[in-house]
XYZ file of C-alpha atoms in Angstrom:
272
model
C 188.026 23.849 -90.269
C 184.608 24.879 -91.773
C 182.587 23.020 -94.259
C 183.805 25.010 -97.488
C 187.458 24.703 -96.552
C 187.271 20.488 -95.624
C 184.809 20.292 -99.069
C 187.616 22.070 -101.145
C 190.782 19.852 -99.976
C 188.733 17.118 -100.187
C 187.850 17.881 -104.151
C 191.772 17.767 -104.963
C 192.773 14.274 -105.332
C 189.723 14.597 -107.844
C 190.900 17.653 -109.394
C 194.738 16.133 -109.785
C 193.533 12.822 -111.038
C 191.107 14.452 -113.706
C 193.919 16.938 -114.893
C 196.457 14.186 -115.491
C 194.063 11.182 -116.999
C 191.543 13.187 -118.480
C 192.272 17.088 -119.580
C 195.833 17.140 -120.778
C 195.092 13.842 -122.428
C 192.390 15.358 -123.999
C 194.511 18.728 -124.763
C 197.287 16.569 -126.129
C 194.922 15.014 -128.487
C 193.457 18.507 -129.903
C 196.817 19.852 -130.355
C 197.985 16.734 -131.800
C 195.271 16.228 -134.730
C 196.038 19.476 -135.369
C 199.603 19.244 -136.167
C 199.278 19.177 -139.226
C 196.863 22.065 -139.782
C 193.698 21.194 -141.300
C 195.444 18.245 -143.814
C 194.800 15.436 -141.398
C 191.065 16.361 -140.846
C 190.664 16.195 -144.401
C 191.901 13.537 -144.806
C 190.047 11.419 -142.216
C 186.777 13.176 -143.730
C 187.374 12.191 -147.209
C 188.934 9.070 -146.792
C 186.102 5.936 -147.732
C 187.834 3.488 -145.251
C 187.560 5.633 -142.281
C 184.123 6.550 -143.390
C 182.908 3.095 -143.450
C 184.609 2.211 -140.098
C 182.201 5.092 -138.208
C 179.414 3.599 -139.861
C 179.938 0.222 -138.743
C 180.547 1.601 -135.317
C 177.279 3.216 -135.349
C 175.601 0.972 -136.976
C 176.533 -1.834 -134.457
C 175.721 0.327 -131.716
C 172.873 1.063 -132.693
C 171.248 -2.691 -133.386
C 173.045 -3.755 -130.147
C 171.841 -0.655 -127.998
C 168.038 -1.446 -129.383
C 168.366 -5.118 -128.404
C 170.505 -4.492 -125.143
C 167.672 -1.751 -123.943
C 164.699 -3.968 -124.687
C 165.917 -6.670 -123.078
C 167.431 -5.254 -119.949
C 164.112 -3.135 -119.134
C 162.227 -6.434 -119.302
C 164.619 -8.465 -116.893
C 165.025 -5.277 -114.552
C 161.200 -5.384 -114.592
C 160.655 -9.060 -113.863
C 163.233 -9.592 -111.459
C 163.061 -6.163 -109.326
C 161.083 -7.847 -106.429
C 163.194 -11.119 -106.890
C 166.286 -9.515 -105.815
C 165.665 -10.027 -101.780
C 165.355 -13.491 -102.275
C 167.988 -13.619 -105.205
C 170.936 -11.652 -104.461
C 173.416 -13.903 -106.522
C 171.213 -12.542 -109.564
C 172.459 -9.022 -109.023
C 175.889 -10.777 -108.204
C 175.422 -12.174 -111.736
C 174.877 -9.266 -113.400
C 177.867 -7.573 -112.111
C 180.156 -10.271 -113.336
C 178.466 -10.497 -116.908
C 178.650 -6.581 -116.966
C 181.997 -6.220 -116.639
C 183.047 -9.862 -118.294
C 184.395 -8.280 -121.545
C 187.752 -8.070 -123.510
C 190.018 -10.856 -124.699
C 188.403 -13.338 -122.247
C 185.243 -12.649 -123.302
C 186.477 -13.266 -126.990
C 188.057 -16.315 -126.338
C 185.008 -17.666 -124.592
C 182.988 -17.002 -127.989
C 185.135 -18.887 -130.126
C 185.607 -21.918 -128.037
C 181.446 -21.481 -127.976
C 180.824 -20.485 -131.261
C 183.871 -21.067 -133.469
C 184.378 -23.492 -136.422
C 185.297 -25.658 -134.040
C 183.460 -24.319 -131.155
C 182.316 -26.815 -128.732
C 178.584 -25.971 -129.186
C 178.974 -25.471 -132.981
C 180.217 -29.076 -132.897
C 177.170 -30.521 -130.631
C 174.703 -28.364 -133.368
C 176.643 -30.416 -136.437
C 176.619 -33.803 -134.466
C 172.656 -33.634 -134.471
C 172.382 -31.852 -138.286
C 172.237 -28.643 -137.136
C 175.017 -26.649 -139.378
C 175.596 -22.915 -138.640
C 178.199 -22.502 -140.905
C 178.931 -21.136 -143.602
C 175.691 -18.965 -143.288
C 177.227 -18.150 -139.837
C 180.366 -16.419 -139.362
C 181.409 -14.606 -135.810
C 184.335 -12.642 -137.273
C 181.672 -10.437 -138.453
C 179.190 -7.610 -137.130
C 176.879 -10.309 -136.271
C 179.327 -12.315 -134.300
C 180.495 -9.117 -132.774
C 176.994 -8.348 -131.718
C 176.451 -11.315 -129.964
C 179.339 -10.506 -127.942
C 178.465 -6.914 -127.020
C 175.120 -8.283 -126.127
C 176.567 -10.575 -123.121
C 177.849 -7.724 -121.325
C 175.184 -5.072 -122.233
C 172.239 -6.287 -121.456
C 173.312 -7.000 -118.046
C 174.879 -3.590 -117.802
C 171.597 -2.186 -119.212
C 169.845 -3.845 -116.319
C 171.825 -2.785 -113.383
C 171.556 0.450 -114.808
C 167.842 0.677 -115.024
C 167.362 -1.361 -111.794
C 167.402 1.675 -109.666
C 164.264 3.512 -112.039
C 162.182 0.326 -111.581
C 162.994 0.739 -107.591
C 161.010 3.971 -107.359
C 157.944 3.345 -108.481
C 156.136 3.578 -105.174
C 153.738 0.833 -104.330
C 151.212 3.431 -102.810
C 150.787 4.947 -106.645
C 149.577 1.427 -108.392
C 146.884 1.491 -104.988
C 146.257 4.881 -105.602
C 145.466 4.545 -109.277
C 143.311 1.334 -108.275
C 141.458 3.600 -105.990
C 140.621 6.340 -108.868
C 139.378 3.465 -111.473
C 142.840 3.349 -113.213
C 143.482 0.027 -115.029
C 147.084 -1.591 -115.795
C 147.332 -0.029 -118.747
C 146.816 3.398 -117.372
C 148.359 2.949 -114.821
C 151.673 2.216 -117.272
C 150.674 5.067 -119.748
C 150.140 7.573 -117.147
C 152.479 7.385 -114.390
C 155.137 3.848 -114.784
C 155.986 5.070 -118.455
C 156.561 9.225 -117.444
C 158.769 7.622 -114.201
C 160.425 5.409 -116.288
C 161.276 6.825 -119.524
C 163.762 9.127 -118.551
C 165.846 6.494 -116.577
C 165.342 4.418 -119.966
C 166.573 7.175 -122.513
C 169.476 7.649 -120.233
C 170.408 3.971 -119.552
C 170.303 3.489 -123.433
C 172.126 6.469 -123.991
C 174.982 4.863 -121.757
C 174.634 1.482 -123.141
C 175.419 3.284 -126.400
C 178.310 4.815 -125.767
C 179.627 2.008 -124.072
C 179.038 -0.147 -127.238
C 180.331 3.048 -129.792
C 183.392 2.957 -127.636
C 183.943 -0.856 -127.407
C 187.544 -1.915 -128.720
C 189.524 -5.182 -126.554
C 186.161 -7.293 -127.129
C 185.876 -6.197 -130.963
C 189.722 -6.292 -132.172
C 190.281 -9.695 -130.135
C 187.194 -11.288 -132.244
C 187.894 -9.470 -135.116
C 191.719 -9.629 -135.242
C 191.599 -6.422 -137.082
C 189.233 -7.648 -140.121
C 186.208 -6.125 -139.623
C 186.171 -2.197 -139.878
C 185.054 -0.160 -137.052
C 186.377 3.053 -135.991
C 187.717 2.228 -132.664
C 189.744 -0.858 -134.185
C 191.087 2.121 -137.115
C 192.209 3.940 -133.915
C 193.695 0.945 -132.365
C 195.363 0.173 -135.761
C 196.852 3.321 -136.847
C 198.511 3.863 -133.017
C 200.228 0.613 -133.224
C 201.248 -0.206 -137.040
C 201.707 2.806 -139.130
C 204.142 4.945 -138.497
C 202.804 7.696 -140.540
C 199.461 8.254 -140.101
C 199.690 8.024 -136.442
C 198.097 11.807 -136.668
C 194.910 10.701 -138.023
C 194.368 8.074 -134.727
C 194.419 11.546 -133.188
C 191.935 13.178 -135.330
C 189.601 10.159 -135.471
C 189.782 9.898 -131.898
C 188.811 13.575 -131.331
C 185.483 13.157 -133.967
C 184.445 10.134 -131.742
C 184.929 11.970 -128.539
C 182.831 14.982 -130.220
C 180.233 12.286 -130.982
C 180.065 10.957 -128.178
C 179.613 14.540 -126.258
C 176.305 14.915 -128.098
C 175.225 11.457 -126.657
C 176.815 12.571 -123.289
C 174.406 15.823 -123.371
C 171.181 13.617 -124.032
C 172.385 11.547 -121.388
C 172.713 14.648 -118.600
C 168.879 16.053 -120.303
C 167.393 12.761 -119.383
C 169.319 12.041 -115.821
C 168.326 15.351 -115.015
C 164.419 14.909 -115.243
C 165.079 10.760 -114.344
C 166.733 12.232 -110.789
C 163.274 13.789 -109.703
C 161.862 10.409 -109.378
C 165.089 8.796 -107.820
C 165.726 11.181 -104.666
């Protein structure tokens, strides 16, 4: 059996599982927020709650994203060379990566509740969060995102601060090159594709956030994924316009996807 032949059987379990869970879902979803002609995508596009929910979303992911980025650069930074000696860091960082959902919610509240154990230690010594503090709310929410983001935003950049070759910082000492050059003129161009492309992931993971959110949130905060979540499970009517809002996300997020495969593309030179 030549190469081609083994490659090409070897590509259909892929091919199956991506036709099943990912293109006739998708199809289904097109056809279906189109079933009622162009009404539903009017609707969706004119209607102020909907509106509002996207702009939460965005604007959520976008303070979380800025916050997740800057902080998981620095820690991927700092704690790069660390990781031989400290492998239950990285083991860390997994967990708190993927640590999201209802547990993660629950966790928040019994932290930072009314009653929250923590919130409780703050008001035995005068400290009082609330009422200037609430975490049903895009604050609270944010908090939440950030536990699992910034860790995910480090693993992610991790590999970016692995190729910068020791030889280049003695090289640059060689030529006269200080720190600061050295960052401006060959760290920074190495690094700042891997950034834009971690923080383009980081974003979309945060745009399409929903068990974390909706568990918090119990439905009273507006974002567009918890809309979605709503309008599948409650109303029996407008069940059409889950499908139409879920197609605009998935065409937003396919403009974040392309920025993402621009910057991978130019961050992969650096990471062969």
């Amino acid at each position: 059996m030549n190469k081609r032949r083994k490659g090409i059987i070897l590509t259909v379990p892929y091919i199956v599982l991506s036709l099943f869970f990912l293109i006739l879902p998708l199809a289904g979803l097109i056809f279906k927020s189109f079933s009622q002609g162009l009404d539903s995508w009017i609707r969706v596009l004119s209607n102020p709650l909907y509106i509002e929910g996207l702009k939460n979303s965005m604007i959520l992911s976008v303070w979380v994203t800025a916050e997740s980025a800057a902080a998981g650069s620095i820690i991927a930074v700092l704690w790069y060379k660390r990781l031989a000696k400290h492998s239950w860091f990285l083991s860390f960082l997994n967990y708190s990566a993927n640590n999201g959902g209802i547990g993660l919610a629950f966790a928040l509240l019994a932290t930072l509740g009314t009653n929250g154990f923590l919130t409780i230690i703050l008001r035995r010594i005068g400290i009082r969060i609330y009422p200037n503090f609430d975490i049903v709310s895009l604050t609270g929410i944010h908090f939440a995102y950030l536990s699992f983001l910034v860790p995910y935003m480090t693993i992610l950049f991790l590999p970016a601060v692995g190729s910068l070759k020791p030889e280049w910082w003695s090289a640059a000492c060689t030529l006269g090159a200080g720190k600061k050059r050295y960052i401006l003129k060959i760290a920074g161009p190495v690094l700042f594709p891997s950034f834009m492309a971690s923080t383009t992931l980081v974003f979309l993971t945060s745009l399409g956030t929903y068990a974390t959110a909706q568990a918090i949130s119990s439905d009273r905060i507006n974002l567009i994924t918890i809309q979605i979540g709503y309008l599948m499970q409650m109303s029996l009517f407008r069940q059409v316009d889950a499908y139409t809002i879920s197609i605009l996300l998935f065409l937003i997020m396919m403009i974040f996807i392309v920025i993402y495969k621009k910057t991978n593309e130019k961050a992969g030179r650096w990471l062969r």
